[in-house]
Structure formats: C-alpha cells, structure tokens
mmCIF file of C-alpha atoms in Angstrom:
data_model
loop_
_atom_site.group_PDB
_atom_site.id
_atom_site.type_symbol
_atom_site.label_atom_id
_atom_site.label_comp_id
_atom_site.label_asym_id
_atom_site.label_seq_id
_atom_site.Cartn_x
_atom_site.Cartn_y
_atom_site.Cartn_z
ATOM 1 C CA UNK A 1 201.220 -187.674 72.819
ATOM 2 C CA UNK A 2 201.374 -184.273 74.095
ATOM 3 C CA UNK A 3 205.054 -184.082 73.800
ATOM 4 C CA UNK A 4 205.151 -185.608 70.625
ATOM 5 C CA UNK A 5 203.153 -183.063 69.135
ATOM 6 C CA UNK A 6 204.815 -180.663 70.458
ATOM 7 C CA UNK A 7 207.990 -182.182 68.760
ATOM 8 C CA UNK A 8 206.242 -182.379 65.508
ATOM 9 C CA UNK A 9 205.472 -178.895 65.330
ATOM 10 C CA UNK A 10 209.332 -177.811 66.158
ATOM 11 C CA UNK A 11 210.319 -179.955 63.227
ATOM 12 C CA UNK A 12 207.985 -178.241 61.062
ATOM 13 C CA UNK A 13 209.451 -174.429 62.137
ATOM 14 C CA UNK A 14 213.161 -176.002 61.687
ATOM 15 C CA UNK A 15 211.722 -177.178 57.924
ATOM 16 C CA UNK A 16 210.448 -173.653 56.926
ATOM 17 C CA UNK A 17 212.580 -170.931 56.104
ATOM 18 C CA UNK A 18 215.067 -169.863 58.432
ATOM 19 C CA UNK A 19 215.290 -166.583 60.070
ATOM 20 C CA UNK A 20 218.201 -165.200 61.547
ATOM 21 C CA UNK A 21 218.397 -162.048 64.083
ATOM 22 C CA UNK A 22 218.748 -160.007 61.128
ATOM 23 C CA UNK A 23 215.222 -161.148 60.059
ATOM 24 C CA UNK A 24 213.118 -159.242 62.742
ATOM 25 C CA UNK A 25 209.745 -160.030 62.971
ATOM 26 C CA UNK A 26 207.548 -156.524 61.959
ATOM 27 C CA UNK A 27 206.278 -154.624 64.998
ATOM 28 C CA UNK A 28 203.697 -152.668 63.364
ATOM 29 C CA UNK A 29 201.739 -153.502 60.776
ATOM 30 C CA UNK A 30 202.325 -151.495 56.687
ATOM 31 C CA UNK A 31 199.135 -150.295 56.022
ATOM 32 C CA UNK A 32 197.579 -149.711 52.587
ATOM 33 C CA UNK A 33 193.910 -148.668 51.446
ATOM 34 C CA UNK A 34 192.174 -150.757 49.086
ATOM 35 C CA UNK A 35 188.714 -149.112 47.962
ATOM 36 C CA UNK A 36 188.634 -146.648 50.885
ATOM 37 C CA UNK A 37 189.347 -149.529 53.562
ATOM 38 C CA UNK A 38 192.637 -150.331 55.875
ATOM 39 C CA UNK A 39 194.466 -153.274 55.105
ATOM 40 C CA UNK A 40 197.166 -154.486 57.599
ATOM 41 C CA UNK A 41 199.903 -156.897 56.458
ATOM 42 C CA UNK A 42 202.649 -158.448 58.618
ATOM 43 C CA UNK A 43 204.964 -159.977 56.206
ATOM 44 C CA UNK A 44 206.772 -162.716 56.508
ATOM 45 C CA UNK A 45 210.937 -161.659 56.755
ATOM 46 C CA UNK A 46 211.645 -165.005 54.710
ATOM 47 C CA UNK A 47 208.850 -165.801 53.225
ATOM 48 C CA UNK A 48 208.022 -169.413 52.359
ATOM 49 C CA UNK A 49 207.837 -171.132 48.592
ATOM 50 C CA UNK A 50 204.885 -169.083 46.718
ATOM 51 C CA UNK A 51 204.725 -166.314 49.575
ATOM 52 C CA UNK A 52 201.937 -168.133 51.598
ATOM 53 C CA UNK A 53 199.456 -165.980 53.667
ATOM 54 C CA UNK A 54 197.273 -166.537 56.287
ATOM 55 C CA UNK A 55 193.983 -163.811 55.835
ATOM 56 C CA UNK A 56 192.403 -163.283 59.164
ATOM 57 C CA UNK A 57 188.965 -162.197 59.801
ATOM 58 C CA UNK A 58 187.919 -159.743 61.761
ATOM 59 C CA UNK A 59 189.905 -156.535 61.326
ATOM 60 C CA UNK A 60 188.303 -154.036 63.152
ATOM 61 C CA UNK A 61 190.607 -150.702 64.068
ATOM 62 C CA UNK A 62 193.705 -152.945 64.358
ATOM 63 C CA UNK A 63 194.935 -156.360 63.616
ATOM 64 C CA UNK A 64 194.069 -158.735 67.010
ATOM 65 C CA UNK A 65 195.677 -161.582 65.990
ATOM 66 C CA UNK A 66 199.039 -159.549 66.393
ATOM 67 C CA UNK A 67 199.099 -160.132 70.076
ATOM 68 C CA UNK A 68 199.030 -163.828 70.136
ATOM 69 C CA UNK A 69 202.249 -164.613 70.103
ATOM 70 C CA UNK A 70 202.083 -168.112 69.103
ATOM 71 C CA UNK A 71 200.408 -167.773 66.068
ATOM 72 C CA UNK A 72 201.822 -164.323 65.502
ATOM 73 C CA UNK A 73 205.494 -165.310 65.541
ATOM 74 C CA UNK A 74 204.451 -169.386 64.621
ATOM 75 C CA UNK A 75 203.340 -168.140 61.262
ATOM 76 C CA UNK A 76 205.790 -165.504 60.792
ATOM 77 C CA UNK A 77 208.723 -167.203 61.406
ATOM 78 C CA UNK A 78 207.697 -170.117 59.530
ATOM 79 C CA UNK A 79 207.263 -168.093 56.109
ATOM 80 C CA UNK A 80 203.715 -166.964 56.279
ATOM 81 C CA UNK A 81 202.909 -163.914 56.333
ATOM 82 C CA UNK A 82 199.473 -162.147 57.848
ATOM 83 C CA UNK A 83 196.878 -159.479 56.294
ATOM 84 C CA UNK A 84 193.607 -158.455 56.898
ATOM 85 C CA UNK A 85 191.155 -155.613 55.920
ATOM 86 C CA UNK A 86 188.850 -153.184 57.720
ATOM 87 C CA UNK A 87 185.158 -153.552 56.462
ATOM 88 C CA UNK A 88 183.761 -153.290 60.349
ATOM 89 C CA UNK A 89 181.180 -155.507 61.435
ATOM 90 C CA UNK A 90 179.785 -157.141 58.348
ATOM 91 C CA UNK A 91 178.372 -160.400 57.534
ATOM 92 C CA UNK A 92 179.450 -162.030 54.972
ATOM 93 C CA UNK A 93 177.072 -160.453 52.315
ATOM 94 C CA UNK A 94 177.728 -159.979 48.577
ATOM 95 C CA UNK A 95 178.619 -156.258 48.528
ATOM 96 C CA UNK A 96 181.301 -156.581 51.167
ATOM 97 C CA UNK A 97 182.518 -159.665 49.747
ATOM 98 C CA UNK A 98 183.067 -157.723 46.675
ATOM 99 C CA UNK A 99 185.470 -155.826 48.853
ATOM 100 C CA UNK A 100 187.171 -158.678 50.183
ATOM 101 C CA UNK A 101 187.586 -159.697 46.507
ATOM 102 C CA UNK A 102 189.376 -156.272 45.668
ATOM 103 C CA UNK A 103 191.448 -156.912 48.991
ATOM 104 C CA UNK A 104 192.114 -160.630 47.606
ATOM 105 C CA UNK A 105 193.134 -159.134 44.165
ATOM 106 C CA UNK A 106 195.338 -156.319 45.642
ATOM 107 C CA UNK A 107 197.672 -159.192 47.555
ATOM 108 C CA UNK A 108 198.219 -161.551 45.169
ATOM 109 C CA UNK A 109 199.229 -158.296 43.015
ATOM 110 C CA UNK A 110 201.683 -157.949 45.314
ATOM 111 C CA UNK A 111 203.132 -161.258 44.421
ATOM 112 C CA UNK A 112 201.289 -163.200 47.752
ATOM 113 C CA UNK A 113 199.875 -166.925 46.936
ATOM 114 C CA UNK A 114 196.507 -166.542 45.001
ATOM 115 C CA UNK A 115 195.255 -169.350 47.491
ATOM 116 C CA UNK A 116 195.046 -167.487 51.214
ATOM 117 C CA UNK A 117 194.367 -169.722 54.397
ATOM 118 C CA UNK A 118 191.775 -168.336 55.814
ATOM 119 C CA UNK A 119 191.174 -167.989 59.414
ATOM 120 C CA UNK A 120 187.991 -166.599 60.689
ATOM 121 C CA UNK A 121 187.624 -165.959 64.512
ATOM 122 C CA UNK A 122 183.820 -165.817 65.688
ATOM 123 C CA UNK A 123 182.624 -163.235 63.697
ATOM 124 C CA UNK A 124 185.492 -163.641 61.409
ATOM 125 C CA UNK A 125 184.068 -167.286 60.689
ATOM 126 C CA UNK A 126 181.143 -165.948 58.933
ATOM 127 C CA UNK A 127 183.112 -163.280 57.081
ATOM 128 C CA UNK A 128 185.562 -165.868 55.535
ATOM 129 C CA UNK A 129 183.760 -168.666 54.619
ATOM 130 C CA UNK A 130 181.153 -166.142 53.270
ATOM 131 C CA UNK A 131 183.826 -165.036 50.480
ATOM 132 C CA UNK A 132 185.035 -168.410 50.430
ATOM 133 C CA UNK A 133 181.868 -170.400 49.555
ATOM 134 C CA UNK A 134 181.866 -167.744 46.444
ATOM 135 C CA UNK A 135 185.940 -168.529 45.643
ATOM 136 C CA UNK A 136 185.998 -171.923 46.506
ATOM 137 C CA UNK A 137 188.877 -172.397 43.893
ATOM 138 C CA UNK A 138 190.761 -169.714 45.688
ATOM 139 C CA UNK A 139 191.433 -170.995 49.280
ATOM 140 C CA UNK A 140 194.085 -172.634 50.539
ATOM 141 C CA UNK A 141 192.292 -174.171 53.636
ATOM 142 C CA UNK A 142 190.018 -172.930 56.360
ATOM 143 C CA UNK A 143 191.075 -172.260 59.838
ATOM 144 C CA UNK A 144 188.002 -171.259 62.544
ATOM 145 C CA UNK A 145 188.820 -170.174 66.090
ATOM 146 C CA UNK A 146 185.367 -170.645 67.295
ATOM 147 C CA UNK A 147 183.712 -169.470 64.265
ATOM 148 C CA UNK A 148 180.122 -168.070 63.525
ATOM 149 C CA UNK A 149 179.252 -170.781 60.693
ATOM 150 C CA UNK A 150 175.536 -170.315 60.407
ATOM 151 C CA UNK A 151 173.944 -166.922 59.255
ATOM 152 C CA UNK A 152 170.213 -168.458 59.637
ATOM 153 C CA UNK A 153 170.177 -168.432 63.699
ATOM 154 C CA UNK A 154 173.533 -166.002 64.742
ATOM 155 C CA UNK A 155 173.450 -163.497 62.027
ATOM 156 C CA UNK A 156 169.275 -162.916 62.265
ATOM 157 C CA UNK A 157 170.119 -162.359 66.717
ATOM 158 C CA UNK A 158 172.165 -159.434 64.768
ATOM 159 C CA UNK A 159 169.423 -158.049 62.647
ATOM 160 C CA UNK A 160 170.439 -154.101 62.113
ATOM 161 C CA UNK A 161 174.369 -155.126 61.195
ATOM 162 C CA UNK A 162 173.033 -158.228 59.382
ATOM 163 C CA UNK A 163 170.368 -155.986 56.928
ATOM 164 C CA UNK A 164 172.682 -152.963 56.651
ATOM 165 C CA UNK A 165 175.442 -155.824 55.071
ATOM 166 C CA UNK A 166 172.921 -157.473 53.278
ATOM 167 C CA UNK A 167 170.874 -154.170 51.830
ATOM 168 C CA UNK A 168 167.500 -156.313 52.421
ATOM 169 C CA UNK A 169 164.465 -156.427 54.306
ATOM 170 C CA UNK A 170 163.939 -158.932 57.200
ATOM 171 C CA UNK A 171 161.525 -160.738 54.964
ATOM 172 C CA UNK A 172 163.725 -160.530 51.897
ATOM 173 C CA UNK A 173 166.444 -161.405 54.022
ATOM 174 C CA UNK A 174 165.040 -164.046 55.748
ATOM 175 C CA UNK A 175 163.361 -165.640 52.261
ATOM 176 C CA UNK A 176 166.668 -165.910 50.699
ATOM 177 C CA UNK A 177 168.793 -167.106 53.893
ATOM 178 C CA UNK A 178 169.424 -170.554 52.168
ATOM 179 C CA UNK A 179 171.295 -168.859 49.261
ATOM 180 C CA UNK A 180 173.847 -166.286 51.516
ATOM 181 C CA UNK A 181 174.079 -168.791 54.405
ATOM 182 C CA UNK A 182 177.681 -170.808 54.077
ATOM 183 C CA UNK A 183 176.304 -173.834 55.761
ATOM 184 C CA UNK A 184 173.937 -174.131 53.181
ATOM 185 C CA UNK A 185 176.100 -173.660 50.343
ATOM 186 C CA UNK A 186 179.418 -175.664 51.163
ATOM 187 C CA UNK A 187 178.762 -177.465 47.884
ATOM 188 C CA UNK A 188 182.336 -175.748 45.950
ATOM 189 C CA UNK A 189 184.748 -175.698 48.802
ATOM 190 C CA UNK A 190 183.711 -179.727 49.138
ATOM 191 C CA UNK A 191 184.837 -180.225 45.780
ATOM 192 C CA UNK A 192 187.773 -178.723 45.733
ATOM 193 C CA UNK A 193 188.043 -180.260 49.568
ATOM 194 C CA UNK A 194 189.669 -177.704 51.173
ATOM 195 C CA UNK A 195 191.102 -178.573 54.268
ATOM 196 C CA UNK A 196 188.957 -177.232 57.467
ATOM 197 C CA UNK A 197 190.616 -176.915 60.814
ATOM 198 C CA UNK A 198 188.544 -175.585 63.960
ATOM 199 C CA UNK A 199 188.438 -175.389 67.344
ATOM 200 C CA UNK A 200 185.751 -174.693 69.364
ATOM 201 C CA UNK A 201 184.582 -174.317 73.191
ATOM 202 C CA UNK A 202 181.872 -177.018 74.042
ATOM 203 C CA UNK A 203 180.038 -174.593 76.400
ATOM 204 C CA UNK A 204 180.017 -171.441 73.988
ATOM 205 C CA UNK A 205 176.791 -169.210 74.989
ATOM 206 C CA UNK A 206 178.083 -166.130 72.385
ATOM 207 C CA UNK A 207 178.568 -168.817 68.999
ATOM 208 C CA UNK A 208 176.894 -172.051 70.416
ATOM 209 C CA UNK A 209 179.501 -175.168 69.243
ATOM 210 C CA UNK A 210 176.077 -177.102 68.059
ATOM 211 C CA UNK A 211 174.510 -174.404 65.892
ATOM 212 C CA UNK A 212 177.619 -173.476 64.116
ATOM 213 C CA UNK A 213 180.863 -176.115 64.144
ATOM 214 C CA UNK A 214 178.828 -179.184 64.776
ATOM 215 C CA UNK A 215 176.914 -178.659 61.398
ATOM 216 C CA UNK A 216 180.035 -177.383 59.527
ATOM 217 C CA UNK A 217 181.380 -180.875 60.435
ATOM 218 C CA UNK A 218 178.604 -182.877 59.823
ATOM 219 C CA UNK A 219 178.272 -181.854 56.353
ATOM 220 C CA UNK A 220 181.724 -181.438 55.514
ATOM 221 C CA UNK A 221 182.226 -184.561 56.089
ATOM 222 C CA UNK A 222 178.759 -185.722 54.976
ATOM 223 C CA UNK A 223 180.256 -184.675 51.820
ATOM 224 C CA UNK A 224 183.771 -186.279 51.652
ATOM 225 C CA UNK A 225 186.018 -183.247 52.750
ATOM 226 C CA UNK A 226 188.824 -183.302 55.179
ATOM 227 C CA UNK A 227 187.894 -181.388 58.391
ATOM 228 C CA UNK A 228 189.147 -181.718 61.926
ATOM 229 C CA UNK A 229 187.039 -179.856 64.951
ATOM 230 C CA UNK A 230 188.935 -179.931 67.975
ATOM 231 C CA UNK A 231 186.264 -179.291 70.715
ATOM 232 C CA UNK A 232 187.367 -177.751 74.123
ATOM 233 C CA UNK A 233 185.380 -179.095 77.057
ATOM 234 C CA UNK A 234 184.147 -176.582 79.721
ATOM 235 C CA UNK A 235 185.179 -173.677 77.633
ATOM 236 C CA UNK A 236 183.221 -171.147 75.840
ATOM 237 C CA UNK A 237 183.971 -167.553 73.982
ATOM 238 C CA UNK A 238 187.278 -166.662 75.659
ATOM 239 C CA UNK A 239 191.274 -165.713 75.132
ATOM 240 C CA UNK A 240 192.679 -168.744 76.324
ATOM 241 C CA UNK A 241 195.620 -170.793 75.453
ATOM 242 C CA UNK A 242 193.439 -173.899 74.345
ATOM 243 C CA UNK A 243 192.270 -171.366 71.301
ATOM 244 C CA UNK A 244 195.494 -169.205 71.201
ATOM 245 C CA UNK A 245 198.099 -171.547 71.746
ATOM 246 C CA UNK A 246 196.703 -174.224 69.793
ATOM 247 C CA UNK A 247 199.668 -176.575 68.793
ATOM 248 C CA UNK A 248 197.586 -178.207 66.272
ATOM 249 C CA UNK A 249 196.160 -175.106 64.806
ATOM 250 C CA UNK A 250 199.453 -173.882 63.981
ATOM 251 C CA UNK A 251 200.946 -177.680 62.982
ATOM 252 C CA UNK A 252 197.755 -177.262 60.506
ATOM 253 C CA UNK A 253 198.390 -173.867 59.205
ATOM 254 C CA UNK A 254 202.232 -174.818 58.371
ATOM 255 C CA UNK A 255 201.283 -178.203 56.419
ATOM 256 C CA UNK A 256 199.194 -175.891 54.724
ATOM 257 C CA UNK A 257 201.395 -173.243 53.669
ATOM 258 C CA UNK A 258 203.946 -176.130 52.301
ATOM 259 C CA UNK A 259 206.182 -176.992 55.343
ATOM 260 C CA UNK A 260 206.082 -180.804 55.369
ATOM 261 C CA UNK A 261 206.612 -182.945 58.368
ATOM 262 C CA UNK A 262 209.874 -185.153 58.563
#
C-alpha cells in the first residue's frame, strides 16, 4: 500500500504542470506589505489552472514551511504556489482576521484563486480556521499539521496573547468563547463541505490530539463533511517526517488544487 501511494502521488506531479530547469523553484521569498504587515509569497514557476495557492499559517519573521522540502518543492512544482502574512502570535480574533481578509483580498488581486487551501500548523490551526469559519465560501480545503482547533481550553492556557488578539476581558472573553471558538462554529464550512485533511501526533502534550483534532472530526463528520485525520502513534509536537513528509498530505493538497489522479 505504501508503494502504491507513493506511485499515486508521482502520477499526480507528472499530471500538473511541468517544469523544466529553466523553471527554478524561488529561493527567497518576494515580499510585499499589506496594512503595515509582511507577506511572503513563493510562486509557483508554472502555475496550475486558476493559479492555486496554498496559505500557510503561522508566519512569524520568516516563512517555515520553506524548509520542508517535500511540501516546499511538492507544491511548487506541482503549480501551487505558497504565501503567508506576518500578524505574530494571534488567535484567530476578529480584528486580525480583518487583516487576513486584506491579505486574502491583496492575492487574489494579484490574479491568485479566490479559494486558498489553507494549512494551519499548531498555532496556525487556530489562525486559519478562525478566518475560515467567517469565509466559509472562500476556502478551498483545510489542511492541519497538528493544529490548535479549540480556543476554549488552548487559547485561555495563553491568556495575555489570547486578550491582547481578542481586545476583551477574561470574563468577556470567556462569556463569549462559544461565538469566536471554530469548533463551535463549523456550521458554514460544513455546508459548503470543505475538504479537511489533518494529521496529528497521538501523544501531543503542547496541542493534545483529543482536545483539538478528535472534536474537529467528530463534528465534521457529525455534520456530513469530508475529513480525513491521520493520527501518528507515539508521536507528539515535533519536525518529523510522519508530519513533514506526509505523502498523503501532499496527494491531498494536489487533488485540491485541480491535479486529478489517473
């Protein structure tokens, strides 16, 4: 099975658009201020039908995802290109959504899809699905590399970041959690079932797999939307291939942007 995956996703980067030696992947990133904050965008040399994007969450001082290779050059080469804006550690609350929204606005003024996948890595997770429970009719899909889901128990362990994003008390904050939490408020991105893809570490101590992607699931699917958690046992928070080198995550993130399999 292993192999055959493996198979599946080579016929998917021989389906999207070819790129030659001419076609060099970017090295650096072109960076562009939206409102004040740094954007990064890695685009794609040929990219694919509608100029697909993948917008990854966080961007803090630099562009991580850059250094995985398979993702960085799986994407790339396959026609998708990759952005991502500096807002620092927020969480997901209306103001800095607002920002995302002029960062959203700016791409697809640059001619990128108006429907971004979005992939949200711990942190990240919160910051994504937080704009995309309010844009439900804008996203693509959802892609979480062990994503904070749930704003009620990690967000609150983060109270001084959390308030600052949110501009509220604790109690206002913690009275009105049901209406800025995403688990709570799935309702849009069910009906317009966007595709979810995550994978998570079963022994996670920094974004616990049952507080966060074990609910996403439940009620994702509770609700009749497509989502598949991958769950890595005896793993946790970490850099390693099984969330970096994930041959389904990127198989995903292709069918996504439009390359079909044979």
């Amino acid at each position: 099975m292993k192999n055959l995956s493996i198979v599946r996703v080579i016929s998917l980067l021989l389906l999207a658009p070819a790129v030659s030696a001419n076609d060099a992947l970017p090295k650096t990133a072109e960076k562009f201020e939206v409102n004040g904050h740094t954007t990064y965008l890695y685009a794609a040399p040929q990219p694919g039908a509608g100029k697909p994007w993948v917008w990854y969450a966080p961007v803090i001082k630099g562009f991580s995802l850059a250094g995985k290779k398979v993702y960085f050059e799986g994407f790339l080469r396959g026609g998708i290109s990759l952005a991502g804006m500096d807002l620092g550690e927020v969480r997901g609350g209306p103001a800095s959504t607002e920002q995302f929204t002029l960062f959203y606005n700016e791409m697809v003024k640059r001619g990128f899809s108006p429907k971004p996948i979005l992939l949200g890595q711990s942190r990240g997770g919160l910051m994504t699905l937080a704009w995309g429970m309010r844009n439900p009719d804008k996203v693509q899909a959802f892609v979480g590399i062990y994503p904070v889901c749930n704003l009620e128990t990690w967000g609150m362990k983060n109270l001084t970041v959390t308030l600052a994003d949110y501009q509220l008390s604790e109690a206002e904050m913690r009275a009105r959690l049901s209406e800025f939490n995403p688990l709570d408020n799935l309702k849009g991105l069910i009906e317009k079932k966007v595709p979810m893809f995550v994978v998570h570490g079963d022994v996670d101590k920094a974004v616990p797999y049952q507080e966060n992607s074990l609910i996403l699931k439940t009620r994702y699917e509770a609700g009749g939307a497509p989502i598949t958690v991958k769950l890595i046992p005896g793993e946790g928070h970490q850099a390693t291939p099984s969330f970096f080198e994930s041959k389904e995550l990127l198989e995903f993130v292709l069918k996504q942007a439009g390359a079909k399999a044979p």
